[in-house]
GROMACS .gro file of C-alpha atoms in nm:
model
   82
    1MET     CA    1   9.032  10.997   3.207
    2ASN     CA    2   9.015  11.212   3.523
    3PRO     CA    3   9.199  11.030   3.778
    4VAL     CA    4   8.984  11.180   4.058
    5LEU     CA    5   8.652  11.030   3.906
    6ASP     CA    6   8.806  10.624   3.898
    7LEU     CA    7   8.869  10.668   4.269
    8PRO     CA    8   8.523  10.593   4.441
    9LEU     CA    9   8.466  10.261   4.268
   10PRO     CA   10   8.734  10.091   4.405
   11PHE     CA   11   8.658  10.223   4.779
   12ALA     CA   12   8.278  10.156   4.712
   13SER     CA   13   8.398   9.818   4.633
   14VAL     CA   14   8.582   9.766   4.943
   15ASP     CA   15   8.313   9.918   5.183
   16ALA     CA   16   8.059   9.691   5.031
   17ASP     CA   17   8.302   9.380   5.060
   18VAL     CA   18   8.380   9.498   5.428
   19ALA     CA   19   8.021   9.543   5.560
   20LYS     CA   20   7.922   9.206   5.427
   21ASN     CA   21   8.203   9.016   5.544
   22ILE     CA   22   8.141   9.177   5.877
   23GLY     CA   23   7.737   9.093   5.878
   24LEU     CA   24   7.853   8.739   5.763
   25TYR     CA   25   8.063   8.689   6.082
   26LEU     CA   26   7.845   8.868   6.286
   27ARG     CA   27   7.536   8.657   6.208
   28GLY     CA   28   7.804   8.316   6.195
   29ILE     CA   29   7.927   8.355   6.548
   30ARG     CA   30   7.637   8.390   6.745
   31GLY     CA   31   7.265   8.392   6.686
   32GLY     CA   32   7.186   8.685   6.867
   33PHE     CA   33   7.325   8.885   6.571
   34GLN     CA   34   7.071   8.766   6.329
   35ARG     CA   35   6.890   9.133   6.283
   36ILE     CA   36   7.180   9.351   6.239
   37GLY     CA   37   7.221   9.566   5.971
   38VAL     CA   38   7.609   9.694   5.850
   39SER     CA   39   7.700   9.950   5.605
   40ALA     CA   40   8.047  10.101   5.521
   41THR     CA   41   8.160  10.407   5.370
   42GLY     CA   42   8.524  10.520   5.389
   43GLY     CA   43   8.633  10.249   5.648
   44THR     CA   44   8.306  10.389   5.886
   45VAL     CA   45   8.095  10.104   5.948
   46LYS     CA   46   7.755  10.144   6.078
   47LEU     CA   47   7.555   9.866   6.288
   48SER     CA   48   7.205   9.899   6.321
   49GLY     CA   49   6.926   9.658   6.415
   50LEU     CA   50   6.827   9.505   6.732
   51VAL     CA   51   7.055   9.256   6.964
   52GLY     CA   52   6.919   9.071   7.270
   53SER     CA   53   7.160   9.227   7.532
   54PHE     CA   54   7.396   9.496   7.611
   55TYR     CA   55   7.700   9.247   7.624
   56LEU     CA   56   7.594   9.134   7.278
   57ARG     CA   57   7.603   9.511   7.146
   58GLN     CA   58   7.926   9.523   7.304
   59LEU     CA   59   8.055   9.227   7.143
   60ALA     CA   60   7.941   9.358   6.788
   61VAL     CA   61   8.094   9.667   6.824
   62GLU     CA   62   8.426   9.535   6.947
   63THR     CA   63   8.446   9.288   6.703
   64THR     CA   64   8.367   9.532   6.396
   65LYS     CA   65   8.685   9.743   6.516
   66HIS     CA   66   8.956   9.479   6.501
   67VAL     CA   67   8.841   9.417   6.118
   68ALA     CA   68   9.117   9.518   5.870
   69GLY     CA   69   8.990   9.820   5.693
   70VAL     CA   70   8.776   9.967   5.974
   71ARG     CA   71   8.856  10.307   6.092
   72ARG     CA   72   8.567  10.375   6.305
   73VAL     CA   73   8.247  10.241   6.448
   74LEU     CA   74   7.902  10.375   6.453
   75ASP     CA   75   7.681  10.188   6.710
   76ASP     CA   76   7.317  10.240   6.621
   77LEU     CA   77   7.208   9.916   6.778
   78GLU     CA   78   6.939   9.894   6.978
   79VAL     CA   79   6.881   9.630   7.290
   80ASP     CA   80   6.543   9.400   7.269
   81PRO     CA   81   6.567   9.130   7.510
   82GLU     CA   82   6.276   8.962   7.355
   0.00000   0.00000   0.00000
């Protein structure tokens, strides 16, 4: 079996776990993160969706940066104060 072909599966599993855990954590700490989507690929986490303020946007990004396994955060969040 070619070991190169076997490598993406464990990484995909780690990425899925990282994305899931970040999403659960963010939605658990404040009500303002209920409309956030999280995806991860190769240590890069993308946050998308809506937050209620610029503070919540910054909090989501900074919190995500400190999660084990995260090398980069792409901020695609939009602020919707309503």
